[in-house]
CSV table of C-alpha atoms and ligand atoms in Angstrom, one decimal:
chain,number,residue,atom,x,y,z
A,25,MET,CA,1.7,-6.6,-23.2
A,26,ASN,CA,4.4,-6.5,-19.5
A,27,ARG,CA,3.4,-9.6,-17.7
A,28,ASN,CA,7.1,-10.2,-16.5
A,29,ILE,CA,6.5,-6.7,-14.9
A,30,LYS,CA,6.1,-7.0,-10.6
A,31,ILE,CA,3.4,-5.0,-9.5
A,32,TYR,CA,2.2,-4.2,-6.0
A,33,PHE,CA,-0.3,-2.9,-4.2
A,34,ALA,CA,0.9,0.2,-1.5
A,35,PRO,CA,0.0,0.0,1.6
A,36,PHE,CA,-2.7,1.5,3.2
A,37,GLN,CA,-3.9,3.3,7.1
A,38,GLY,CA,-7.3,3.1,7.4
A,39,ILE,CA,-7.9,1.5,3.7
A,40,THR,CA,-6.7,-1.7,3.0
A,41,ASN,CA,-6.7,-3.9,5.8
A,42,GLN,CA,-7.4,-7.4,5.4
A,43,THR,CA,-10.7,-7.9,4.5
A,44,PHE,CA,-10.2,-5.2,1.3
A,45,ARG,CA,-6.7,-7.3,0.6
A,46,HIS,CA,-9.1,-10.9,1.0
A,47,ILE,CA,-12.2,-8.9,-1.5
A,48,TYR,CA,-10.0,-6.8,-3.9
A,49,ALA,CA,-7.2,-10.3,-4.8
A,50,GLN,CA,-10.8,-12.0,-4.9
A,51,PHE,CA,-11.9,-9.5,-8.3
A,52,PHE,CA,-9.0,-7.9,-9.9
A,53,GLU,CA,-6.1,-9.5,-11.5
A,54,GLY,CA,-1.7,-8.9,-11.4
A,55,ILE,CA,-0.6,-8.0,-8.1
A,56,ASP,CA,1.7,-10.0,-7.6
A,57,ALA,CA,1.7,-9.1,-3.3
A,58,PHE,CA,0.3,-7.3,-1.4
A,59,TYR,CA,1.6,-4.8,1.1
A,60,THR,CA,0.4,-4.5,5.0
A,61,PRO,CA,-0.3,-1.1,6.4
A,62,TYR,CA,1.9,-0.3,9.1
A,63,PHE,CA,1.9,-2.0,12.5
A,64,THR,CA,3.0,-0.4,15.5
A,65,GLY,CA,3.9,-0.2,19.6
A,66,ILE,CA,4.0,-4.4,19.8
A,67,LYS,CA,5.2,-4.0,22.9
A,68,ASN,CA,3.3,-6.9,24.7
A,69,LYS,CA,6.0,-9.5,24.0
A,70,ASP,CA,3.5,-12.1,25.1
A,71,ALA,CA,1.7,-12.6,22.3
A,72,LEU,CA,0.4,-10.3,19.2
A,73,SER,CA,-2.5,-8.7,20.5
A,74,PRO,CA,-6.5,-10.5,19.0
A,75,ARG,CA,-7.1,-6.9,16.4
A,76,TYR,CA,-3.2,-7.7,14.9
A,77,LEU,CA,-3.8,-11.1,14.5
A,78,ALA,CA,-7.2,-10.6,12.5
A,79,GLU,CA,-5.2,-7.8,10.4
A,80,LEU,CA,-2.0,-11.1,10.3
A,81,LYS,CA,-5.0,-14.1,9.1
A,82,ASN,CA,-3.7,-14.8,5.5
A,83,GLN,CA,-0.3,-14.8,4.2
A,84,THR,CA,-1.7,-14.9,0.7
A,85,GLU,CA,-4.1,-13.0,-1.1
A,86,ASN,CA,-5.5,-15.5,-3.8
A,87,LYS,CA,-2.4,-17.2,-4.4
A,88,SER,CA,-1.3,-13.6,-4.1
A,89,GLU,CA,1.7,-12.8,-1.2
A,90,VAL,CA,0.6,-10.7,1.5
A,91,ILE,CA,4.4,-9.2,3.2
A,92,PRO,CA,3.8,-7.4,6.9
A,93,GLN,CA,5.3,-4.4,7.5
A,94,ILE,CA,6.4,-2.5,10.5
A,95,LEU,CA,7.4,1.0,11.5
A,96,SER,CA,9.6,1.1,14.3
A,97,LYS,CA,13.2,2.2,15.9
A,98,ASP,CA,13.6,-0.1,17.8
A,99,ALA,CA,15.6,-3.5,16.8
A,100,ASP,CA,14.0,-5.6,20.0
A,101,GLU,CA,10.4,-5.1,18.2
A,102,ILE,CA,11.5,-5.1,15.5
A,103,ILE,CA,13.4,-8.8,15.5
A,104,TYR,CA,9.9,-9.8,17.9
A,105,PHE,CA,7.4,-9.1,15.4
A,106,ALA,CA,9.6,-11.0,12.7
A,107,GLN,CA,9.7,-14.1,15.3
A,108,GLN,CA,6.4,-13.4,14.8
A,109,CYS,CA,5.9,-13.7,11.4
A,110,LYS,CA,7.9,-15.9,10.6
A,111,GLN,CA,4.9,-18.5,12.9
A,112,LEU,CA,2.7,-17.2,12.0
A,113,GLY,CA,4.1,-18.2,8.6
A,114,PHE,CA,4.5,-15.3,6.4
A,115,ARG,CA,8.1,-15.4,4.1
A,116,GLU,CA,9.1,-11.4,4.6
A,117,LEU,CA,8.7,-8.5,6.7
A,118,ASN,CA,8.8,-4.9,5.1
A,119,TRP,CA,10.6,-1.8,6.9
A,120,ASN,CA,8.2,1.4,7.3
A,121,LEU,CA,11.4,4.5,6.2
A,122,GLY,CA,9.0,6.0,4.4
A,123,CYS,CA,6.3,7.7,6.9
A,124,PRO,CA,6.3,11.4,6.2
A,125,HIS,CA,4.1,12.7,9.0
A,126,PRO,CA,5.2,14.9,11.2
A,127,GLN,CA,3.9,13.4,14.8
A,128,VAL,CA,6.0,10.3,13.2
A,129,ALA,CA,8.5,12.0,11.3
A,130,ASN,CA,9.3,14.1,14.5
A,131,LYS,CA,9.6,11.3,17.0
A,132,LYS,CA,12.9,9.1,14.3
A,133,ARG,CA,10.4,6.9,12.9
A,134,GLY,CA,9.7,6.6,8.8
A,135,SER,CA,10.8,8.9,6.8
A,136,GLY,CA,12.2,10.3,10.1
A,137,LEU,CA,14.7,8.2,10.5
A,138,LEU,CA,16.2,9.1,6.8
A,139,PRO,CA,18.7,11.6,8.0
A,140,PHE,CA,20.3,9.6,10.2
A,141,PRO,CA,22.8,6.0,8.8
A,142,ASP,CA,24.2,5.3,12.0
A,143,MET,CA,21.0,5.1,13.9
A,144,ILE,CA,19.3,3.0,10.3
A,145,GLN,CA,23.2,1.6,10.1
A,146,ALA,CA,23.5,0.2,14.2
A,147,ILE,CA,18.8,-0.9,13.8
A,148,LEU,CA,19.6,-3.3,10.8
A,149,LYS,CA,22.9,-4.6,12.4
A,150,ASP,CA,20.3,-5.9,15.2
A,151,ILE,CA,18.0,-7.5,12.9
A,152,MET,CA,19.3,-9.0,10.2
A,153,ALA,CA,21.8,-11.3,13.1
A,154,GLN,CA,18.6,-12.3,14.3
A,155,ILE,CA,16.0,-12.7,11.4
A,156,ASP,CA,15.7,-15.3,8.8
A,157,LEU,CA,12.9,-14.2,7.0
A,158,LYS,CA,12.9,-11.9,4.1
A,159,PHE,CA,13.7,-8.1,4.9
A,160,SER,CA,12.8,-5.6,2.2
A,161,ILE,CA,12.3,-1.5,3.2
A,162,LYS,CA,10.2,1.2,2.0
A,163,CYS,CA,11.7,4.4,2.3
A,164,ARG,CA,12.2,7.4,0.2
A,165,LEU,CA,14.1,9.8,-0.9
A,166,GLY,CA,14.6,11.3,2.3
A,167,TYR,CA,13.0,13.4,5.3
A,168,GLU,CA,14.5,17.0,4.6
A,169,ASP,CA,15.8,16.3,1.0
A,170,ASN,CA,16.7,13.7,-1.7
A,171,GLU,CA,20.7,13.7,-0.8
A,172,GLU,CA,19.6,12.0,2.3
A,173,LEU,CA,18.7,8.5,0.4
A,174,LYS,CA,22.6,8.7,-0.8
A,175,ALA,CA,24.3,8.8,1.6
A,176,LEU,CA,22.4,5.5,3.2
A,177,ILE,CA,23.3,3.7,-0.7
A,178,PRO,CA,26.2,2.0,1.6
A,179,VAL,CA,24.6,1.1,4.7
A,180,PHE,CA,21.7,-1.0,2.3
A,181,ASN,CA,24.4,-2.0,0.2
A,182,SER,CA,26.3,-3.8,3.6
A,183,PHE,CA,22.5,-6.4,4.1
A,184,ALA,CA,21.3,-8.8,2.5
A,185,ILE,CA,17.6,-6.0,1.8
A,186,SER,CA,15.9,-8.3,-0.3
A,187,GLU,CA,14.3,-5.2,-1.9
A,188,LEU,CA,14.5,-1.3,-1.6
A,189,ILE,CA,10.6,0.5,-1.9
A,190,ILE,CA,11.6,3.4,-2.9
A,191,HIS,CA,8.5,6.4,-2.7
A,192,ALA,CA,10.6,9.4,-5.3
A,193,ARG,CA,9.4,11.7,-2.7
A,194,THR,CA,10.9,13.8,0.2
A,195,GLY,CA,9.2,13.5,3.7
A,196,LYS,CA,9.3,16.5,4.3
A,197,GLN,CA,6.4,16.9,0.4
A,198,MET,CA,4.0,14.1,2.0
A,199,TYR,CA,1.9,13.1,-1.4
A,200,SER,CA,2.3,17.0,-2.3
A,201,GLY,CA,4.6,18.0,-6.0
A,202,GLU,CA,5.7,15.8,-8.2
A,203,ALA,CA,7.4,12.1,-7.9
A,204,ASP,CA,10.6,12.7,-8.3
A,205,TRP,CA,12.3,11.1,-11.6
A,206,GLU,CA,15.9,12.1,-12.1
A,207,ALA,CA,16.5,11.5,-8.2
A,208,PHE,CA,15.1,8.0,-9.0
A,209,ALA,CA,17.4,7.5,-11.9
A,210,GLN,CA,21.0,8.7,-10.3
A,211,ILE,CA,19.7,6.1,-7.5
A,212,ALA,CA,18.6,3.3,-8.2
A,213,PRO,CA,21.5,2.0,-10.3
A,214,GLN,CA,24.3,2.2,-6.9
A,215,LEU,CA,21.8,-0.1,-5.8
A,216,THR,CA,22.5,-3.1,-5.4
A,217,MET,CA,19.3,-5.4,-4.0
A,218,PRO,CA,16.5,-5.7,-6.5
A,219,VAL,CA,14.5,-1.9,-6.4
A,220,VAL,CA,10.9,-0.6,-6.6
A,221,TYR,CA,9.4,1.9,-8.7
A,222,ASN,CA,6.7,4.5,-6.1
A,223,GLY,CA,4.6,7.4,-6.8
A,224,ASP,CA,2.5,8.8,-9.3
A,225,ILE,CA,1.8,5.5,-11.3
A,226,THR,CA,-2.1,6.3,-11.8
A,227,SER,CA,-2.7,5.0,-15.3
A,228,SER,CA,-1.9,2.6,-18.2
A,229,GLU,CA,-0.8,6.8,-19.9
A,230,LYS,CA,1.7,6.7,-17.3
A,231,PHE,CA,3.0,3.6,-17.3
A,232,ALA,CA,4.1,3.8,-20.7
A,233,ALA,CA,5.3,7.3,-19.8
A,234,PHE,CA,7.2,6.0,-16.7
A,235,SER,CA,8.8,2.6,-18.8
A,236,LYS,CA,10.2,5.1,-22.2
A,237,ARG,CA,12.4,6.9,-19.1
A,238,PHE,CA,13.3,3.4,-17.4
A,239,VAL,CA,13.2,0.9,-20.2
A,240,ASN,CA,13.4,-2.9,-18.7
A,241,PHE,CA,12.5,-1.7,-15.1
A,242,ASN,CA,10.5,-4.8,-13.8
A,243,ARG,CA,9.3,-3.8,-10.5
A,244,LEU,CA,6.3,-1.7,-9.1
A,245,MET,CA,5.0,-0.5,-6.1
A,246,LEU,CA,1.5,0.8,-7.5
A,247,GLY,CA,-1.2,3.1,-4.9
A,248,ARG,CA,-3.7,5.5,-5.6
A,249,GLY,CA,-4.1,4.6,-8.4
A,250,ILE,CA,-5.2,1.2,-8.4
A,251,LEU,CA,-7.5,2.7,-5.3
A,252,ALA,CA,-8.8,5.0,-8.2
A,253,ASP,CA,-8.9,2.5,-11.5
A,254,PRO,CA,-8.7,-1.3,-9.5
A,255,PHE,CA,-8.6,-2.3,-13.3
A,256,LEU,CA,-4.5,-1.1,-13.4
A,257,PRO,CA,-2.4,-3.6,-12.5
A,258,ALA,CA,-4.2,-5.9,-15.2
A,259,ARG,CA,-4.2,-3.1,-17.5
A,260,ILE,CA,-0.4,-2.5,-16.3
A,261,LYS,CA,0.0,-6.4,-17.3
A,262,GLY,CA,-1.9,-6.7,-20.4
A,263,LEU,CA,-3.9,-9.2,-19.2
A,264,GLU,CA,-8.1,-9.6,-20.6
A,265,LEU,CA,-10.1,-7.0,-18.1
A,266,PRO,CA,-14.3,-7.9,-17.6
A,267,ILE,CA,-16.8,-6.9,-21.1
A,268,ASP,CA,-18.7,-5.2,-18.5
A,269,LYS,CA,-16.2,-2.7,-16.0
A,270,LYS,CA,-18.7,-1.2,-14.4
A,271,ALA,CA,-21.0,-4.1,-13.1
A,272,HIS,CA,-17.6,-5.5,-12.1
A,273,LEU,CA,-17.5,-3.4,-10.1
A,274,HIS,CA,-20.4,-2.8,-8.5
A,275,ARG,CA,-20.6,-6.5,-7.2
A,276,PHE,CA,-16.4,-6.2,-5.8
A,277,MET,CA,-17.9,-3.3,-4.3
A,278,ASP,CA,-21.5,-4.7,-2.9
A,279,ASN,CA,-19.1,-8.0,-1.2
A,280,LEU,CA,-16.6,-5.6,0.6
A,281,TYR,CA,-19.4,-3.8,2.0
A,282,TYR,CA,-21.0,-7.3,3.1
A,283,ALA,CA,-17.6,-8.9,4.4
A,284,TYR,CA,-16.9,-4.8,5.9
A,285,ARG,CA,-20.0,-5.8,7.5
A,286,LYS,CA,-19.7,-9.2,9.1
A,287,ALA,CA,-15.7,-8.0,10.4
A,288,TYR,CA,-16.6,-4.9,11.9
A,289,MET,CA,-20.0,-7.0,13.0
A,290,ASP,CA,-23.0,-3.9,11.8
A,291,ARG,CA,-20.8,-0.9,14.0
A,292,LEU,CA,-21.5,1.9,12.1
A,293,THR,CA,-17.8,3.4,12.1
A,294,LEU,CA,-17.2,0.8,9.3
A,295,LEU,CA,-19.8,3.6,7.2
A,296,GLY,CA,-16.0,5.9,7.6
A,297,VAL,CA,-13.8,3.0,6.4
A,298,LEU,CA,-15.7,3.0,2.6
A,299,LYS,CA,-16.3,6.4,3.0
A,300,GLU,CA,-12.5,6.8,2.6
A,301,TYR,CA,-12.6,4.5,0.1
A,302,TRP,CA,-14.4,5.9,-1.8
A,303,SER,CA,-13.1,9.2,-2.0
A,304,TYR,CA,-10.2,7.4,-4.3
A,305,LEU,CA,-12.9,4.9,-6.3
A,306,ALA,CA,-14.7,8.2,-6.2
A,307,PHE,CA,-12.2,9.5,-9.5
A,308,ALA,CA,-13.1,6.2,-11.5
A,309,PHE,CA,-16.2,7.9,-12.1
A,310,ASN,CA,-16.7,10.8,-14.5
A,311,GLU,CA,-18.1,13.0,-12.2
A,312,PRO,CA,-16.4,12.6,-8.6
A,313,HIS,CA,-17.8,15.7,-7.3
A,314,LYS,CA,-21.1,14.5,-7.6
A,315,ILE,CA,-20.7,10.3,-6.2
A,316,MET,CA,-18.7,11.6,-3.5
A,317,ARG,CA,-21.4,14.1,-2.4
A,318,LYS,CA,-24.3,10.7,-2.6
A,319,LEU,CA,-21.4,9.2,-0.4
A,320,LYS,CA,-21.7,12.1,2.2
A,321,LYS,CA,-24.8,12.7,3.8
A,322,CYS,CA,-25.0,8.5,4.2
A,323,LYS,CA,-25.6,8.2,8.5
A,324,SER,CA,-26.8,4.7,8.3
A,325,PHE,CA,-27.1,1.3,6.0
A,326,ASP,CA,-29.9,2.0,4.6
A,327,ALA,CA,-28.9,5.2,3.0
A,328,TYR,CA,-25.4,3.9,2.2
A,329,GLU,CA,-26.9,1.1,0.1
A,330,ASP,CA,-28.9,3.6,-1.8
A,331,ALA,CA,-26.8,6.1,-2.6
A,332,VAL,CA,-24.4,2.7,-3.8
A,333,PHE,CA,-27.9,1.7,-6.3
A,334,SER,CA,-27.6,5.6,-7.4
A,335,ILE,CA,-24.2,5.7,-9.2
A,336,PHE,CA,-24.1,2.6,-10.1
A,337,ASN,CA,-27.4,2.8,-11.9
A,338,ASP,CA,-26.9,5.9,-12.7
A,339,ASP,CA,-23.7,7.5,-12.8
A,340,ASP,CA,-21.1,6.6,-16.2
A,341,LEU,CA,-17.2,5.5,-15.8
A,342,ALA,CA,-14.2,7.5,-16.0
A,343,ILE,CA,-11.9,4.1,-15.8
B,17,FMN,C1,-4.0,7.2,4.0
B,17,FMN,C2,-2.8,6.4,3.3
B,17,FMN,C3,-2.0,5.8,3.7
B,17,FMN,C4,-0.9,5.7,3.6
B,17,FMN,N1,-0.2,4.7,4.6
B,17,FMN,C5,0.9,3.7,4.1
B,17,FMN,C6,1.7,2.7,5.0
B,17,FMN,O1,0.1,2.2,6.6
B,17,FMN,N2,2.5,2.1,4.7
B,17,FMN,C7,3.2,3.2,3.7
B,17,FMN,O2,4.0,2.6,3.8
B,17,FMN,N3,3.0,3.7,2.7
B,17,FMN,C8,2.0,4.2,3.6
B,17,FMN,N4,0.8,5.1,2.5
B,17,FMN,C9,2.0,5.5,0.5
B,17,FMN,C10,1.6,4.9,-0.2
B,17,FMN,O3,1.6,4.1,-0.3
B,17,FMN,C11,2.4,4.7,-1.2
B,17,FMN,O4,3.9,4.6,-0.5
B,17,FMN,C12,2.1,6.2,-1.7
B,17,FMN,O5,0.4,6.5,-1.8
B,17,FMN,C13,2.6,7.0,-2.9
B,17,FMN,O6,2.4,5.8,-4.3
B,17,FMN,P1,1.3,6.5,-5.1
B,17,FMN,O7,1.6,7.5,-6.2
B,17,FMN,O8,1.2,5.2,-6.2
B,17,FMN,O9,0.0,6.5,-4.6
B,17,FMN,C14,-0.3,5.9,2.9
B,17,FMN,C15,-0.5,7.1,1.6
B,17,FMN,C16,-1.9,6.7,2.8
B,17,FMN,C17,-3.0,8.7,1.2
């Protein structure tokens, strides 16, 4: 039993949007907070766009807190977005210092800002004086190498940051290689705010190995592990699982599909969104490639419905 552990659902641009979070939270237990994929380019200072407001519709999902995330290096933009979030009833804003994509990082945004402690210090000084909701940060060990976060420890420690989530890789690594537990072990004890670990906790076994290495560490953010095994948070917390997991997963996927049809007003682009999610969920089955083969060719709602029926009828779960 690990009921005392806090588990956060990591943000995935293009996947864990409002519709996904809402339906997921109705079907699965164990999540303490959902982080939204990052918001960016908040130029219009009069109001947030209807698209952004729709994404920020719910401040909680089935009693779990939703925490908006911003990707920006502009203190005014962050302050403006924080004020909007506060007005909408959110209690915390998260700052993305982890995005590794070169088109983001090359502009000193996301993990591309990590090699510049002075800039981070100046931005934090501006925003922390002006916002009145909790402010957390999601970062990596660095952009080029994992010494960069070490240089940031005194900066982060000098502000009232509510939590620091560390994805234990560098930006340059993208998602390759292993998460670096040694670097994380060196840095975490030097930070004065609560630290959250993120990276590669994809199964109960991986969690067990992590807890053995980091005894009493109780804050985790999980990403791809939940996308592939939506029961993972409940498993880690030792909560009861449905007896028929396959039937439960099938109902979840049907509900997600109908919610997307509504949210996308039956536009066929929603099939792309579902297929992107399936590229992770396929690993819940014994033969992931077979699952993706069935879905790949679907170009209509009818074909998608038939493929999903066939998957849940004929393919065995691996989880
Ligand atoms: C397709 C994709 C989209 C992502 N979008 C975001 C994002 O919007 N904000 C963010 O902080 N991290 C984002 N991430 C990173 C994940 O939240 C997470 O930190 C990463 O997958 C490592 O955790 P995991 O090993 O548990 O999956 C994204 C990752 C992927 C693969």
